[in-house]
């Protein structure tokens, strides 16, 4: 249904504190709902906590608390964390809410009245960790695959839900709606499961064993099985059956969860909906797991990642961006701080941050801080049409976001940023500024770049809302206005000429730490360097950002005989590590002007992060630094 969008996260168990995995799913739901708001859809975003069942009672007992006091406390941790991560949900549901309990009872009664719930004695293998019976076939070496303990044989009378009746109907539905469960691998997993006969689901627990739950409406002596209770949150939150929200948003429902709870969401839930006479959700969007160095995140391994720690250390937007950019939706991903730092330095500080501060600085320098009026949108002959690049980017972005391919959406934006960086290099505004007849061209180039940045600020808004707003402010726009609406982003030329531009800022400071070491210049390889190298084209050459740098200070690095740590000015202060101490003494270097590769990926050498590389001629007997032949401003590009 177009024009409306309803998105849910799983409701999280309150037996553990929120961690990276919970944060990922909830940030993802936030990104998706912000994206739908951008497109103009009326959007409703639900999250919450799952508070009944054995697990919770056990966790409360361990803390010496009553279940009620315990669930209030942990549920509060989740509820309070989300605003800290700039997650804007519309409702936070708890399964202990009286309105939720009433809906669970109502639906149980309906299904019971339809004859889909029956009472029977059952003897089976029960895993207390999972709170469910297992069939022999599901066990691995006789043990529950999740808890790795042998289930206990128990015999009790219980209520059962006739899921088997709906097995063929569900197979048909999934086959007729190929993206009902996506990505496809999870659809296939559910279909594979449905190839075996489906067992009826035990949906009650005798009160003699568990009281912390919702009493069955048709038998006082039982409480509802926690999954039958929990899944119904998705409709109870909307005021099923008569609520306005239910009428408006249920027809546009999509769920997000990870692969761990595929079976309840892909099998029990559609069958429950069908049995209760409620239309099915549209899509089940299933993501993979964040692992820590290839292993599962778990308290016992002591590798649980705390979202707030990452926010405080690296900044919220950088953290959110990393999660969306690094995980391919549907596949597992490995989390590491090194990977996070790599992304911050390369994508955020370098590609986006440098472009932004460079463009604003040029606009301030050449146009007194006022957005110029372009004479033509296409600009000078640069081989690049930013207006067209923006249109392509918007199209790819939209398609990727609609299909839950967030990393692809971000890649589309970064490809556009790359084109803008190239546009700066090719049009060389600093050259146009020197030519008296090129004023019109300069106006157009700077306008196009500022306009491109306006579009980028809107496209990154769902993932990095603060950065989007910050960019807007620095483009002289109102950061509180809905600058991210897709319709205004699609209209090239919307940034008003005449806007005043405040001083440029660094959107993302570089972080001094990085995983992959790069080689230092070394004479040992001189002979090898002499070998001719394969041809490169102009484009490859132009990707190198060569600049003049003034060496401010040079000092040896302990335990690294060949290396010197250089403090340089390349228009900004940087540290560069150079393997030149065999040929130069530190005191001979200070004040010298050299040529550096300014856009080389940062690398850590003997504990010092090097941000660039100094160029030198490498001879058999020593090095000779590449210098300039008269003093020139540090930061001047070398072509
Ligand atoms: N209470 C049930 C869900 C009921 S929904 C009607 C539950 N809760 S949970 O607290 O265990 O949350 C599981 C969900 O948390 C996963 O499906 C996923 O969304 C998120 N994640 C927990 N750990 C995760 C990772 N390591 N990686 C990615 N997401 C993970 O199951």
XYZ file of C-alpha atoms and ligand atoms in Angstrom:
670
model
C 0.000 0.000 0.000
C 1.648 3.239 -1.067
C 1.584 6.329 1.100
C 1.828 4.401 4.376
C 4.517 2.426 6.056
C 4.536 0.423 9.271
C 7.826 -0.979 10.564
C 8.542 -3.054 13.659
C 11.585 -4.397 15.481
C 11.437 -7.557 17.563
C 10.390 -6.769 21.099
C 13.519 -7.558 23.073
C 13.698 -9.894 26.039
C 14.341 -8.060 29.239
C 16.701 -10.707 30.598
C 19.784 -8.882 29.327
C 20.978 -5.343 28.831
C 20.760 -3.891 25.312
C 23.853 -4.524 23.193
C 25.181 -3.916 19.677
C 22.815 -6.492 18.100
C 19.685 -4.864 19.540
C 21.035 -1.445 18.622
C 21.666 -2.527 15.027
C 18.107 -3.750 14.442
C 16.580 -0.690 16.074
C 18.844 1.793 14.254
C 17.982 -0.022 11.047
C 14.263 0.401 11.721
C 14.941 4.064 12.445
C 16.825 4.474 9.156
C 14.015 2.789 7.239
C 11.328 4.862 8.864
C 13.261 8.103 8.330
C 13.655 7.109 4.685
C 9.909 6.550 4.327
C 9.228 9.910 5.932
C 11.552 11.408 3.309
C 9.422 9.939 0.560
C 6.316 11.456 2.096
C 4.831 8.204 3.459
C 2.856 8.361 6.680
C 5.099 6.160 8.818
C 4.671 4.305 12.099
C 7.606 2.731 13.905
C 7.100 0.280 16.754
C 9.590 -1.215 19.180
C 9.335 -2.525 22.731
C 10.091 -5.293 25.189
C 9.027 -8.909 25.638
C 8.501 -9.435 29.339
C 6.792 -12.745 30.105
C 7.999 -16.332 30.412
C 10.414 -18.571 32.302
C 13.564 -16.795 31.180
C 12.469 -13.530 32.679
C 11.398 -15.129 35.955
C 14.778 -16.830 36.216
C 16.656 -13.618 35.467
C 14.620 -11.735 38.086
C 15.310 -14.449 40.663
C 19.011 -14.211 39.978
C 18.884 -10.497 40.737
C 16.787 -11.123 43.857
C 13.962 -9.039 42.439
C 10.269 -9.583 41.779
C 9.509 -10.133 38.080
C 7.524 -6.893 38.024
C 10.308 -4.714 39.472
C 12.873 -6.478 37.304
C 11.034 -6.033 33.991
C 10.374 -2.384 34.784
C 14.057 -1.802 35.308
C 15.406 -3.575 32.210
C 12.629 -2.374 29.942
C 13.605 1.140 31.045
C 17.185 0.520 29.900
C 15.966 -0.210 26.378
C 13.491 2.635 26.324
C 16.087 5.138 27.537
C 18.826 3.939 25.235
C 16.966 4.516 21.959
C 16.741 8.327 22.169
C 20.486 8.375 22.965
C 21.028 6.710 19.590
C 18.635 9.189 17.939
C 16.075 6.498 17.298
C 12.685 8.081 16.829
C 10.095 5.394 17.433
C 6.393 6.159 17.555
C 5.505 3.642 20.226
C 7.294 1.526 22.802
C 5.166 -1.474 23.660
C 5.554 -3.771 26.647
C 3.862 -7.150 26.784
C 2.928 -6.362 30.387
C 0.778 -3.429 29.179
C -2.883 -4.104 30.054
C -4.002 -3.144 26.524
C -1.658 -5.743 25.012
C -2.874 -8.438 27.405
C -6.482 -7.716 26.446
C -5.708 -8.188 22.736
C -3.873 -11.462 23.376
C -6.908 -12.798 25.230
C -9.264 -11.582 22.525
C -7.328 -13.285 19.733
C -6.853 -16.508 21.698
C -10.607 -16.639 22.251
C -11.305 -16.061 18.536
C -8.959 -18.843 17.465
C -10.341 -21.134 20.166
C -13.903 -20.428 19.024
C -12.899 -21.262 15.449
C -11.759 -24.681 16.665
C -8.048 -24.202 15.966
C -6.986 -24.693 19.590
C -7.414 -28.078 21.306
C -6.536 -29.602 24.688
C -4.350 -32.656 24.842
C -1.914 -34.558 26.967
C 1.582 -34.281 25.672
C 4.773 -35.971 26.527
C 7.829 -34.428 25.044
C 11.349 -33.146 25.346
C 11.346 -29.668 26.815
C 14.194 -27.176 26.798
C 13.757 -24.725 29.654
C 16.155 -22.259 28.052
C 14.061 -22.045 24.878
C 10.787 -22.560 26.708
C 9.628 -25.042 24.160
C 9.309 -28.687 23.297
C 11.777 -30.170 20.834
C 11.300 -33.066 18.449
C 14.107 -35.670 18.303
C 14.852 -34.516 14.789
C 15.544 -30.947 15.891
C 18.138 -31.939 18.501
C 21.846 -32.035 17.785
C 23.532 -35.009 19.477
C 20.471 -35.256 21.676
C 20.907 -31.639 22.837
C 19.135 -28.366 22.234
C 21.184 -26.675 19.494
C 20.992 -23.273 21.196
C 21.640 -24.168 24.791
C 23.652 -27.334 24.242
C 21.906 -29.139 27.080
C 19.773 -32.239 26.835
C 16.079 -31.330 27.110
C 14.023 -32.898 29.895
C 11.239 -35.372 29.173
C 8.064 -33.918 30.634
C 4.468 -34.958 30.422
C 1.651 -32.492 30.825
C -1.750 -31.535 29.531
C -1.685 -28.420 27.422
C -3.418 -26.419 24.732
C -2.260 -26.806 21.163
C -2.641 -24.624 18.113
C -3.444 -26.537 14.904
C -0.634 -25.173 12.802
C -0.477 -28.313 10.679
C -3.831 -27.364 9.160
C -2.275 -24.320 7.535
C 0.964 -25.817 6.286
C 0.031 -26.094 2.597
C -1.684 -22.712 2.642
C 1.534 -21.096 3.948
C 3.707 -22.805 1.334
C 1.354 -21.548 -1.375
C 1.389 -18.036 0.032
C 5.196 -17.876 0.161
C 5.479 -19.224 -3.353
C 2.918 -16.766 -4.685
C 4.676 -13.822 -2.966
C 8.376 -14.364 -3.569
C 9.467 -11.384 -1.485
C 7.201 -12.140 1.481
C 10.359 -13.243 3.283
C 13.537 -11.506 2.141
C 16.403 -11.817 1.337
C 15.732 -15.004 -0.589
C 18.016 -17.238 1.448
C 15.613 -16.952 4.401
C 12.566 -17.618 2.244
C 14.326 -20.803 1.126
C 15.093 -21.700 4.708
C 11.445 -21.402 5.684
C 10.304 -23.393 2.646
C 12.850 -26.098 3.473
C 11.430 -26.278 6.958
C 7.919 -26.546 5.583
C 8.899 -29.570 3.504
C 8.702 -31.632 6.727
C 5.352 -32.120 8.441
C 4.589 -29.168 10.704
C 3.796 -30.047 14.308
C 1.045 -28.315 16.241
C 2.292 -25.619 18.591
C 1.922 -25.942 22.353
C 0.615 -22.522 23.357
C 0.038 -22.876 27.083
C 2.057 -23.404 30.244
C 0.384 -24.780 33.393
C 0.363 -22.245 36.222
C 1.799 -24.925 38.477
C 5.040 -24.359 36.548
C 4.836 -20.725 35.451
C 2.640 -17.863 36.637
C 4.364 -14.931 34.943
C 2.269 -14.706 31.806
C -1.151 -13.931 30.372
C -3.905 -16.219 31.663
C -5.720 -18.106 28.908
C -9.209 -16.633 28.468
C -10.732 -20.122 28.365
C -8.762 -21.794 31.186
C -7.709 -20.087 34.437
C -5.095 -22.737 35.133
C -2.827 -21.843 32.270
C -0.781 -18.933 31.018
C -0.010 -18.230 27.351
C 3.232 -19.469 25.786
C 5.539 -16.459 25.488
C 5.825 -16.489 21.673
C 2.063 -16.597 21.166
C 1.843 -13.585 23.463
C 4.851 -11.694 22.028
C 4.081 -11.894 18.304
C 0.686 -10.330 18.886
C 2.373 -7.082 19.976
C 2.575 -6.111 16.314
C -1.213 -5.791 16.133
C -2.045 -5.003 19.764
C 0.154 -1.871 19.536
C -2.108 -0.573 16.762
C -5.274 -1.104 18.792
C -6.484 -4.234 17.008
C -9.284 -4.810 16.041
C -10.940 -1.408 15.937
C -8.150 1.132 16.442
C -7.533 3.837 13.857
C -3.848 2.998 13.782
C -4.710 -0.593 12.990
C -6.836 0.405 10.004
C -4.265 2.867 8.754
C -1.044 0.992 9.258
C -1.609 -2.751 9.448
C -2.155 -2.981 5.653
C 1.375 -1.546 5.246
C 3.164 -3.783 7.778
C 6.776 -4.894 7.479
C 8.865 -6.559 10.153
C 12.617 -6.506 10.779
C 14.419 -9.142 12.815
C 17.514 -11.333 12.672
C 17.819 -14.902 11.501
C 17.628 -16.252 15.084
C 13.873 -15.788 15.221
C 13.009 -16.714 11.651
C 10.786 -19.648 12.544
C 8.377 -17.830 14.869
C 8.123 -14.909 12.428
C 8.103 -16.878 9.171
C 5.867 -19.763 10.286
C 3.956 -19.267 13.556
C 3.100 -15.628 12.931
C 1.534 -15.872 9.443
C -0.444 -18.899 10.574
C -1.639 -17.109 13.717
C -2.756 -14.169 11.574
C -4.550 -16.427 9.134
C -6.315 -18.329 11.937
C -7.402 -15.044 13.555
C -8.688 -13.703 10.231
C -6.137 -10.876 10.062
C -4.446 -10.063 6.728
C -0.762 -10.974 6.549
C 2.180 -8.606 6.817
C 3.886 -7.591 3.529
C 7.515 -8.361 4.153
C 9.606 -10.092 6.713
C 13.047 -8.485 6.442
C 15.648 -10.774 7.942
C 19.184 -9.690 8.736
C 22.286 -11.600 9.772
C 24.284 -11.513 12.963
C 27.022 -9.219 14.147
C 29.813 -11.426 15.367
C 32.876 -10.367 17.263
C 36.029 -11.757 15.674
C 34.085 -14.646 14.134
C 32.408 -15.687 17.382
C 28.988 -14.991 18.775
C 28.602 -12.030 21.079
C 27.888 -13.382 24.540
C 28.164 -12.452 28.171
C 30.124 -15.598 28.929
C 32.738 -14.796 26.278
C 32.930 -11.285 27.703
C 32.747 -9.736 24.226
C 29.451 -7.907 24.470
C 29.661 -4.587 22.640
C 27.955 -1.641 24.345
C 26.423 0.823 21.887
C 26.825 3.815 24.189
C 30.537 3.211 24.597
C 30.970 3.342 20.821
C 28.842 6.448 20.578
C 30.923 8.193 23.220
C 34.204 7.138 21.694
C 33.544 7.691 17.992
C 30.409 9.826 17.733
C 26.878 8.654 17.098
C 26.599 9.381 13.395
C 29.862 7.612 12.608
C 28.647 4.569 14.559
C 25.275 4.533 12.787
C 26.951 4.953 9.408
C 29.334 2.081 10.055
C 26.488 -0.293 10.963
C 24.546 0.526 7.810
C 27.530 0.628 5.474
C 29.374 -2.437 6.660
C 26.664 -5.058 6.995
C 25.252 -6.535 3.826
C 21.627 -6.957 4.818
C 20.932 -10.659 5.290
C 24.534 -11.762 5.835
C 26.575 -11.980 9.012
C 29.177 -9.323 9.663
C 32.177 -9.148 11.877
C 32.416 -6.153 14.162
C 35.746 -4.581 15.059
C 36.783 -1.128 16.187
C 39.549 -1.171 13.585
C 36.994 -1.577 10.816
C 34.925 1.229 12.334
C 37.955 3.539 12.459
C 38.861 2.614 8.882
C 35.418 3.685 7.682
C 35.480 6.903 9.685
C 38.850 7.946 8.287
C 38.256 6.912 4.692
C 34.563 7.540 3.994
C 33.694 10.203 6.532
C 36.797 12.260 7.325
C 38.406 11.937 3.937
C 35.776 11.604 1.201
C 32.871 13.530 2.687
C 34.559 15.715 5.314
C 37.345 17.003 3.079
C 35.004 17.705 0.188
C 32.661 19.621 2.447
C 35.288 21.808 4.081
C 37.114 22.416 0.804
C 33.977 23.512 -1.048
C 32.763 25.772 1.733
C 36.233 27.272 2.105
C 36.376 28.031 -1.636
C 32.900 29.558 -1.646
C 33.911 31.771 1.259
C 37.147 32.760 -0.370
C 35.859 33.470 -3.875
C 32.340 34.693 -3.120
C 32.651 36.242 0.308
C 30.702 33.430 1.922
C 27.600 33.840 -0.226
C 26.144 31.102 -2.458
C 26.770 32.389 -6.009
C 24.224 32.489 -8.807
C 25.067 29.956 -11.491
C 24.778 31.092 -15.077
C 24.278 27.544 -16.313
C 23.768 24.354 -14.321
C 26.026 22.181 -16.362
C 29.139 24.255 -15.781
C 32.382 24.247 -17.693
C 33.527 21.404 -19.945
C 34.678 19.018 -17.244
C 33.369 15.779 -18.682
C 31.179 15.600 -15.576
C 27.602 16.664 -15.235
C 26.862 16.843 -11.534
C 23.142 17.355 -12.132
C 23.009 14.039 -14.007
C 25.242 12.327 -11.440
C 22.862 13.462 -8.690
C 19.845 12.116 -10.582
C 21.551 8.726 -11.057
C 22.553 8.631 -7.431
C 19.001 9.405 -6.271
C 17.581 6.640 -8.401
C 20.029 4.012 -7.159
C 19.636 5.199 -3.588
C 15.883 4.943 -3.665
C 15.887 1.495 -5.194
C 18.437 0.209 -2.690
C 16.594 1.681 0.299
C 13.273 0.195 -0.853
C 14.941 -3.201 -1.089
C 16.671 -3.045 2.295
C 20.106 -2.817 0.691
C 21.467 -0.114 2.912
C 25.106 -0.668 2.087
C 24.257 -0.177 -1.592
C 22.367 3.024 -0.841
C 25.419 4.357 0.973
C 27.680 3.226 -1.852
C 25.551 5.205 -4.307
C 25.931 8.348 -2.190
C 29.678 7.824 -1.880
C 30.026 7.298 -5.606
C 28.411 10.721 -6.032
C 30.776 12.207 -3.430
C 33.641 10.677 -5.416
C 32.381 12.361 -8.576
C 32.215 15.680 -6.774
C 35.784 15.298 -5.542
C 36.793 14.582 -9.106
C 34.836 17.611 -10.332
C 36.835 19.818 -7.951
C 40.084 18.425 -9.307
C 39.065 18.688 -12.946
C 37.484 22.141 -12.864
C 40.238 23.495 -10.547
C 38.310 26.479 -9.146
C 41.580 28.020 -7.842
C 42.676 28.337 -11.457
C 39.347 29.811 -12.583
C 39.653 32.343 -9.754
C 42.877 33.609 -11.268
C 41.386 34.137 -14.743
C 39.544 37.390 -15.166
C 37.163 36.005 -17.820
C 36.197 32.883 -15.887
C 33.955 34.401 -13.244
C 30.781 32.818 -14.658
C 32.397 29.429 -14.809
C 33.629 29.761 -11.249
C 30.133 30.717 -10.078
C 28.674 27.669 -11.745
C 31.318 25.271 -10.445
C 30.979 26.428 -6.846
C 27.194 26.507 -7.051
C 27.086 22.968 -8.443
C 29.309 21.701 -5.656
C 27.245 23.394 -2.960
C 24.065 22.045 -4.538
C 25.587 18.551 -4.660
C 26.380 18.856 -0.966
C 22.783 19.873 -0.272
C 21.650 16.636 -1.883
C 24.204 14.581 0.021
C 23.067 16.156 3.307
C 19.521 14.977 2.596
C 20.482 11.501 1.450
C 22.560 10.818 4.545
C 19.842 12.131 6.852
C 18.254 8.727 7.644
C 21.608 7.275 8.662
C 23.319 10.401 10.031
C 20.599 12.852 11.025
C 22.945 15.160 12.946
C 25.494 15.412 10.161
C 22.780 16.093 7.583
C 21.483 18.956 9.736
C 24.999 20.273 10.383
C 25.702 20.364 6.655
C 22.458 22.212 6.069
C 23.384 24.833 8.630
C 26.714 25.336 6.911
C 24.978 25.702 3.568
C 23.055 28.585 5.083
C 19.839 26.557 5.330
C 17.413 25.981 8.199
C 18.532 22.661 9.742
C 15.107 22.182 11.332
C 13.270 22.276 7.997
C 12.546 18.924 6.302
C 15.516 19.367 3.955
C 15.636 15.627 3.311
C 12.321 15.321 1.470
C 12.903 13.255 -1.664
C 10.929 15.654 -3.822
C 13.166 18.625 -2.969
C 16.297 16.500 -3.197
C 15.309 15.547 -6.732
C 14.986 19.175 -7.866
C 18.415 20.329 -8.989
C 18.985 24.005 -8.296
C 17.007 24.243 -5.051
C 19.800 25.742 -2.930
C 19.046 29.479 -2.893
C 21.748 31.736 -4.305
C 22.500 34.421 -1.747
C 22.508 32.043 1.257
C 25.264 33.064 3.654
C 27.787 30.326 4.446
C 29.266 30.141 7.929
C 32.910 29.164 8.334
C 33.741 25.611 7.270
C 34.080 22.945 9.928
C 35.574 19.476 10.019
C 32.516 17.204 9.956
C 34.503 14.168 11.088
C 37.924 14.489 12.685
C 40.354 11.782 11.638
C 40.988 9.065 14.164
C 44.581 8.179 14.780
C 44.530 4.418 14.604
C 44.284 2.103 11.670
C 44.752 -1.560 10.868
C 46.697 -1.893 7.633
C 50.333 -0.900 7.723
C 51.754 0.620 4.550
C 55.392 0.287 3.589
C 57.781 3.101 4.419
C 60.119 4.424 1.754
C 63.189 2.254 1.825
C 66.303 2.166 -0.346
C 66.450 -1.608 -0.116
C 63.894 -1.863 -2.894
C 65.645 0.630 -5.205
C 66.544 -1.905 -7.870
C 63.021 -3.237 -7.970
C 61.611 0.286 -8.218
C 63.623 0.813 -11.358
C 61.533 -1.765 -13.211
C 59.097 0.004 -15.552
C 55.512 -0.103 -14.323
C 52.376 -0.747 -16.386
C 50.717 2.236 -18.063
C 48.055 4.154 -16.190
C 45.451 6.504 -17.557
C 44.900 10.164 -16.726
C 42.054 9.294 -14.420
C 44.242 7.066 -12.254
C 46.882 9.744 -12.090
C 44.377 12.404 -11.148
C 43.190 10.370 -8.221
C 46.491 11.080 -6.505
C 46.333 14.195 -4.388
C 49.894 15.518 -4.515
C 50.658 18.615 -2.468
C 53.436 20.799 -1.232
C 54.107 20.370 2.477
C 56.344 22.363 4.786
C 58.128 20.227 7.370
C 57.614 21.870 10.736
C 59.335 19.336 12.938
C 61.102 16.023 12.459
C 62.004 13.494 15.124
C 63.253 9.915 15.239
C 60.892 7.088 16.160
C 62.199 4.836 18.909
C 63.118 1.311 17.857
C 62.619 2.183 14.162
C 65.999 2.945 12.718
C 64.843 4.144 9.311
C 61.779 6.097 10.307
C 61.289 9.743 11.097
C 58.104 11.271 12.373
C 57.386 14.453 10.444
C 55.021 17.151 11.581
C 54.020 18.860 8.325
C 51.811 21.677 7.106
C 49.835 20.682 3.989
C 47.298 23.443 4.374
C 46.492 21.631 7.625
C 48.727 20.035 10.261
C 49.492 16.346 9.719
C 51.833 13.665 10.899
C 53.651 11.688 8.238
C 56.025 8.857 8.940
C 58.847 8.640 6.405
C 61.576 6.050 6.010
C 64.261 8.633 5.304
C 66.487 8.713 8.353
C 69.288 6.953 6.472
C 69.616 10.032 4.258
C 68.419 12.963 6.383
C 68.988 14.180 9.919
C 65.913 15.614 11.636
C 67.482 19.034 12.095
C 68.167 19.295 8.330
C 64.536 18.819 7.490
C 62.787 21.528 9.472
C 61.473 24.272 7.190
C 62.072 22.212 4.048
C 59.297 22.109 1.471
C 58.571 18.664 0.064
C 55.932 16.981 -2.082
C 53.550 14.539 -0.421
C 50.787 12.166 -1.470
C 48.070 13.732 0.656
C 45.276 11.232 0.040
C 47.097 8.013 0.838
C 45.053 5.833 3.226
C 46.344 6.411 6.779
C 48.601 3.669 8.107
C 50.102 2.889 11.473
C 53.868 2.489 11.489
C 55.590 1.506 14.718
C 52.696 2.866 16.703
C 52.480 6.198 14.861
C 49.724 6.897 12.359
C 51.012 8.287 9.106
C 48.620 10.479 7.131
C 50.238 10.609 3.733
C 53.596 9.858 2.158
C 56.620 12.024 1.356
C 57.950 11.606 -2.192
C 61.614 10.922 -2.713
C 63.878 9.696 -5.463
C 65.189 6.339 -4.362
C 68.745 5.625 -5.449
C 71.014 2.759 -4.575
C 73.064 4.906 -2.238
C 70.338 6.927 -0.655
C 67.240 9.082 -0.972
C 66.689 12.542 -2.323
C 63.479 14.273 -1.311
C 61.300 15.804 -4.036
C 61.201 19.541 -3.316
C 59.870 22.687 -5.010
C 62.069 25.224 -6.645
C 60.849 28.297 -4.827
C 58.848 28.813 -1.662
C 55.133 28.316 -2.180
C 52.076 28.092 0.114
C 51.874 24.779 1.949
C 48.915 22.779 0.619
C 49.453 23.934 -2.972
C 48.515 21.087 -5.316
C 51.158 19.506 -7.525
C 50.003 18.510 -10.978
N 11.737 -11.545 22.494
C 12.140 -12.158 21.280
C 11.519 -11.478 20.084
C 10.028 -11.435 20.099
S 9.416 -10.534 18.737
C 7.778 -10.808 18.744
C 13.642 -12.106 21.142
N 14.284 -11.163 21.847
S 15.886 -10.912 21.839
O 16.120 -9.943 22.871
O 16.578 -12.135 21.922
O 16.177 -10.198 20.492
C 16.553 -10.903 19.332
C 16.824 -9.887 18.247
O 17.846 -8.968 18.672
C 17.365 -10.446 16.946
O 16.366 -10.969 16.120
C 18.008 -9.207 16.373
O 17.044 -8.330 15.927
C 18.680 -8.613 17.595
N 19.988 -9.211 17.829
C 20.426 -9.792 18.976
N 21.724 -10.153 18.813
C 22.153 -9.834 17.574
C 23.402 -9.869 16.907
N 24.492 -10.373 17.444
N 23.457 -9.343 15.671
C 22.391 -8.751 15.066
N 21.214 -8.691 15.687
C 21.013 -9.334 16.874
O 14.189 -12.886 20.388
